[in-house]
mmCIF file of C-alpha atoms in Angstrom:
data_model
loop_
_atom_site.group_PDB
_atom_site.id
_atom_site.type_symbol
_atom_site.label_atom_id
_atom_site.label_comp_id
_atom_site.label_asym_id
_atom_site.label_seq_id
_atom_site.Cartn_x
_atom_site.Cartn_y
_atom_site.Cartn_z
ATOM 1 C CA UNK A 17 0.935 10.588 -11.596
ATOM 2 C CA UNK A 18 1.352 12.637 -8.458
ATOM 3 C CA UNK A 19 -0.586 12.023 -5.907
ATOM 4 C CA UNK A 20 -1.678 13.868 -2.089
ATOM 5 C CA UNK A 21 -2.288 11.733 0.915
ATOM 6 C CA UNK A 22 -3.995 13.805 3.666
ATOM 7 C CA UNK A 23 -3.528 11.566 6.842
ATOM 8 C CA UNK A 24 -0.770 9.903 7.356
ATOM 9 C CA UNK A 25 -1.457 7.037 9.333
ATOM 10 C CA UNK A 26 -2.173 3.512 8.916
ATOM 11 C CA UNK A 27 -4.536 4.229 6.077
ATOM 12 C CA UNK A 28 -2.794 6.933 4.342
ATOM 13 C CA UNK A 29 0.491 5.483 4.864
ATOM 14 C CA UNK A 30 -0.378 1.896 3.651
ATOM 15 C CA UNK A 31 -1.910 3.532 0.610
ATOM 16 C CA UNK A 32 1.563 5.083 -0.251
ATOM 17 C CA UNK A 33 3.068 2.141 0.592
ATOM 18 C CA UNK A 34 1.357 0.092 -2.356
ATOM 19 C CA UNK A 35 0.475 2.349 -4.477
ATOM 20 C CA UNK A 36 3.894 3.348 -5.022
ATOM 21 C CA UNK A 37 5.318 -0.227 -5.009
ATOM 22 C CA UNK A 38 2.015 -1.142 -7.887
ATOM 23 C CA UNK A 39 2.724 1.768 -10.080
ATOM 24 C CA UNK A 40 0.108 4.093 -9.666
ATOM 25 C CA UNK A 41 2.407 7.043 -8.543
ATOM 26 C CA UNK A 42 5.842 7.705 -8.891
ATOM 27 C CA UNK A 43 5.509 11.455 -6.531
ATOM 28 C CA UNK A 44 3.452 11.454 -3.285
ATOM 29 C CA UNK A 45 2.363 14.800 -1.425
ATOM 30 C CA UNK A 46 2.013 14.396 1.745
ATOM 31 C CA UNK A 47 0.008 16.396 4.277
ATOM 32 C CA UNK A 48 -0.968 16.005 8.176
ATOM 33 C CA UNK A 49 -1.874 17.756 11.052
ATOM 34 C CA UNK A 50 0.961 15.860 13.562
ATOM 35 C CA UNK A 51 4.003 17.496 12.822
ATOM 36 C CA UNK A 52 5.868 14.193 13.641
ATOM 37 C CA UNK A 53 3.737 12.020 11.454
ATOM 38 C CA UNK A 54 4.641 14.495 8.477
ATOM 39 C CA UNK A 55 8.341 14.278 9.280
ATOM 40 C CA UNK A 56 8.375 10.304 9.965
ATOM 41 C CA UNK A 57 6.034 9.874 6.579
ATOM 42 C CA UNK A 58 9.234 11.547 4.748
ATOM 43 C CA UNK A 59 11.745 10.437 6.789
ATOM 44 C CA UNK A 60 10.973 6.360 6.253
ATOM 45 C CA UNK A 61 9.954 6.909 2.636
ATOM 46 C CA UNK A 62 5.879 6.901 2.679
ATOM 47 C CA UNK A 63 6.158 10.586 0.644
ATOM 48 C CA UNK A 64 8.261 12.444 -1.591
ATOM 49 C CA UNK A 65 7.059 15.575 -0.295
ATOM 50 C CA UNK A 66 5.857 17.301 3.115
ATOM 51 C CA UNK A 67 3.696 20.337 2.469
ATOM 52 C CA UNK A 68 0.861 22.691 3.073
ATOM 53 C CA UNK A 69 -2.820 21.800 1.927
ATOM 54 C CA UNK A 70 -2.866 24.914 -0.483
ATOM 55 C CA UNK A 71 0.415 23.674 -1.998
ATOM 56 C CA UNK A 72 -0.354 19.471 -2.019
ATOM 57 C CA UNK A 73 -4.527 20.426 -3.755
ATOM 58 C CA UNK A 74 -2.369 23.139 -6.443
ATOM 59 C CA UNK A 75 0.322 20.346 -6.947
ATOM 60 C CA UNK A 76 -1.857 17.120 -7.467
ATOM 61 C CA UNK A 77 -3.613 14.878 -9.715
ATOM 62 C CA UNK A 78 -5.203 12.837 -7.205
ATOM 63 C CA UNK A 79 -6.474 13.911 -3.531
ATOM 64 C CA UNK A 80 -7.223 11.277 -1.007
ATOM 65 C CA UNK A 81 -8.576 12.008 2.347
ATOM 66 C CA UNK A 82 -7.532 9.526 4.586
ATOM 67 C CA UNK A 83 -8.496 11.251 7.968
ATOM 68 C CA UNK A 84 -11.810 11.417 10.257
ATOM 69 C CA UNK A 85 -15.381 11.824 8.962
ATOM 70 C CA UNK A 86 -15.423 15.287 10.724
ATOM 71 C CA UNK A 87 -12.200 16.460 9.446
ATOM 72 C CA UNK A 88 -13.460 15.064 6.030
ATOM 73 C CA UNK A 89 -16.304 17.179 6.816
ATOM 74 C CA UNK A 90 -14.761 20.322 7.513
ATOM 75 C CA UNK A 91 -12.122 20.339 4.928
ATOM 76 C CA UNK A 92 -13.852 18.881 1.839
ATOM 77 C CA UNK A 93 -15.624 21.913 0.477
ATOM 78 C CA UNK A 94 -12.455 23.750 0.494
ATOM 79 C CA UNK A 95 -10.387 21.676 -1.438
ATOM 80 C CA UNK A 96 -13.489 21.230 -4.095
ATOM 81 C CA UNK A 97 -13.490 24.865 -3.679
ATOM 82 C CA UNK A 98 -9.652 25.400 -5.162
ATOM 83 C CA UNK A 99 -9.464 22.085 -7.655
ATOM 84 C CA UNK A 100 -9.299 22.678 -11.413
ATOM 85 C CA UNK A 101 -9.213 19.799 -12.756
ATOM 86 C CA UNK A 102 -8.099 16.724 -9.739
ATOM 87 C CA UNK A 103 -10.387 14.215 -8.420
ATOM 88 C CA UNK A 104 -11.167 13.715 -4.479
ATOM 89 C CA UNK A 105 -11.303 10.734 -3.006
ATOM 90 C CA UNK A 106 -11.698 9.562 1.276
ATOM 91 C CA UNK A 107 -11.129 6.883 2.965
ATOM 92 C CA UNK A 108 -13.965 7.243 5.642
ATOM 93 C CA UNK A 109 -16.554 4.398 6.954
ATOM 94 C CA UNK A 110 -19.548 6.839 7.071
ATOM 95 C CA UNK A 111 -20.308 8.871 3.883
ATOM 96 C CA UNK A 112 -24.356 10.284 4.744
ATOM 97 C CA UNK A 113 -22.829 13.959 6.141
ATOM 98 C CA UNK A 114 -19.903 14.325 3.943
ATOM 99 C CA UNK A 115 -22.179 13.628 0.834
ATOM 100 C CA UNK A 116 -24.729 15.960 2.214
ATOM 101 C CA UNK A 117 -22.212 18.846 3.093
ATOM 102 C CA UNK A 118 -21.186 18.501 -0.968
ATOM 103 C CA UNK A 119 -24.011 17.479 -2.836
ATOM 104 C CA UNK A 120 -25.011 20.530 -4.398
ATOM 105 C CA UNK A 121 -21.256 22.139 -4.784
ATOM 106 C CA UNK A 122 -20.634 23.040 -8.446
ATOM 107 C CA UNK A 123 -17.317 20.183 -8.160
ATOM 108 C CA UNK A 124 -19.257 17.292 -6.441
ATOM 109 C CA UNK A 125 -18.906 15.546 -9.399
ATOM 110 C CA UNK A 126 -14.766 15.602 -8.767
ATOM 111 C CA UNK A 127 -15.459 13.551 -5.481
ATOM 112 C CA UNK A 128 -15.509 9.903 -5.238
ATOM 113 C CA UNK A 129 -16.910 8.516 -1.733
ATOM 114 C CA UNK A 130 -15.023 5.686 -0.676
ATOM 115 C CA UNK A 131 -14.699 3.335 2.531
ATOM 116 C CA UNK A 132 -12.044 0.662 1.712
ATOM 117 C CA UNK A 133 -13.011 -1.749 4.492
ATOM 118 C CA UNK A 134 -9.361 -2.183 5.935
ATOM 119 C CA UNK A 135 -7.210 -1.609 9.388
ATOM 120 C CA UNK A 136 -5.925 -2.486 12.118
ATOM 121 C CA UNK A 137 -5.625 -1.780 16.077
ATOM 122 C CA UNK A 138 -2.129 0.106 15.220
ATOM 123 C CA UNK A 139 -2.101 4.002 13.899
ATOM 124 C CA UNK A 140 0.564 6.272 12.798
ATOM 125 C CA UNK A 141 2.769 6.040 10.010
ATOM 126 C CA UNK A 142 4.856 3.346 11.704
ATOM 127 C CA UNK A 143 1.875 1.315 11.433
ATOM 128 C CA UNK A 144 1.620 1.405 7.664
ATOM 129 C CA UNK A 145 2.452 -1.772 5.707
ATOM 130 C CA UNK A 146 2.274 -2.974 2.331
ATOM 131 C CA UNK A 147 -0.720 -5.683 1.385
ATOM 132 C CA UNK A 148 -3.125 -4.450 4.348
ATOM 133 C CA UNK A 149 -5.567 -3.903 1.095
ATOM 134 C CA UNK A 150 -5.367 -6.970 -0.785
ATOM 135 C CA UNK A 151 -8.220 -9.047 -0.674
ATOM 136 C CA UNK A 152 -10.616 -6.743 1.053
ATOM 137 C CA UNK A 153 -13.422 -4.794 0.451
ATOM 138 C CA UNK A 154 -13.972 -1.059 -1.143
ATOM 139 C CA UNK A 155 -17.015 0.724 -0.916
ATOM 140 C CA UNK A 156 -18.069 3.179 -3.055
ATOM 141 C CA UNK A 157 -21.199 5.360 -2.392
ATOM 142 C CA UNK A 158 -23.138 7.781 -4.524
ATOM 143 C CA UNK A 159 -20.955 7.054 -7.715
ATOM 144 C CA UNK A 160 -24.207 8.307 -9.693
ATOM 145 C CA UNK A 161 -22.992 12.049 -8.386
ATOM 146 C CA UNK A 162 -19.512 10.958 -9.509
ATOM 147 C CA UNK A 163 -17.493 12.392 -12.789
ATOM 148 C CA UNK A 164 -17.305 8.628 -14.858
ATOM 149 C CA UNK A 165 -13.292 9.340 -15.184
ATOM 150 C CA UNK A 166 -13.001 10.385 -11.495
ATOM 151 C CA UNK A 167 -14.460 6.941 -10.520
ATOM 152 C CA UNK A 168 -12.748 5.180 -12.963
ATOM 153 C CA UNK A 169 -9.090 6.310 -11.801
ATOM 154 C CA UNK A 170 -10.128 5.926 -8.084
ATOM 155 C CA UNK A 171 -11.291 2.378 -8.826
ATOM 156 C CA UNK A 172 -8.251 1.665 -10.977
ATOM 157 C CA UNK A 173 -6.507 3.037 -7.629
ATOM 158 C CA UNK A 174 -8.589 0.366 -5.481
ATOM 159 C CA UNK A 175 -8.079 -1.987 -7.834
ATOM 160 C CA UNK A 176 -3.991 -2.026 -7.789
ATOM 161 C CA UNK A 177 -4.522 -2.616 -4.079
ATOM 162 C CA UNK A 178 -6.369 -5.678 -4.950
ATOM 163 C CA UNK A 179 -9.421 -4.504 -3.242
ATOM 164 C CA UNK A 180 -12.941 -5.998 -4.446
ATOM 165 C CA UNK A 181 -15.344 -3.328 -5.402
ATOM 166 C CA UNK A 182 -18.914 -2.913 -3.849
ATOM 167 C CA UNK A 183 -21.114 -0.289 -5.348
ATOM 168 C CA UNK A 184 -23.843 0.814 -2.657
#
């Protein structure tokens, strides 16, 4: 499956890190504002591929968001706007304004709202490591507005990082 990681930090780079290591992908996308977190991601092996947003959504099975709420925000209904058929997923600890900037777009039902409850003091992609998921806790909010096979791959996702999911 290939996958896009928006954000390459911590949270978007750990994500590579073990879901590539578990299985679930064998081709990540990559995408990020910092120019030198793009390059590093690919340079040390977190991606595959460095691209564009229009290129990573046209390219990908699987979209996760792991940037800020307001970023989340912005971008969101743009990518929903240009998906066929590929699910959405963030990464994001509030979910009340990016569910209520999508909830009555015709491809809500793509997204998945997520918050796996993870991190640490560090950021960039230097700071990604494998296992920062395992044992922790996902969120998921508003799975009712969720496609059933969009939250069943994302959980499948969650669950390959060994995360423990909580349905709110």
């Amino acid at each position: 499956m290939k996958i896009c990681i928006i954000g390459l930090g911590l949270i978007g780079g750990s994500i590579a890190i073990d879901l590539r290591k578990r299985g679930f992908t064998n081709y990540i996308i990559g995408v990020d504002s910092n120019k030198l977190h793009l390059q590093t991601a690919l340079n040390i092996g977190l991606i595959d591929h460095a691209t564009d947003l229009e290129e990573a959504i046209h390219t990908s099975e699987l979209i996760i968001l792991a940037i800020p709420a307001n970023e989340t925000i912005r971008i969101l209904p743009g990518i929903l706007d240009r998906i066929e058929h590929q699910f959405v997923t963030d990464t994001c600890s509030i979910k009340g304004n990016i569910c209520e900037r999508i909830k009555y777009h015709s491809k809500r039902s793509n997204f998945v709202a997520s918050h796996p409850m993870a991190g640490t003091e560090n950021s960039g992609p230097w700071a990604a490591q494998s296992g920062l998921y395992d044992g922790k806790a996902v969120i998921f909010c508003d799975v009712e507005d969720s496609d059933e096979k969009a939250l069943k791959l994302v959980k499948e996702m969650y669950d390959l990082l060994n995360m423990r999911p909580l349905f709110m």
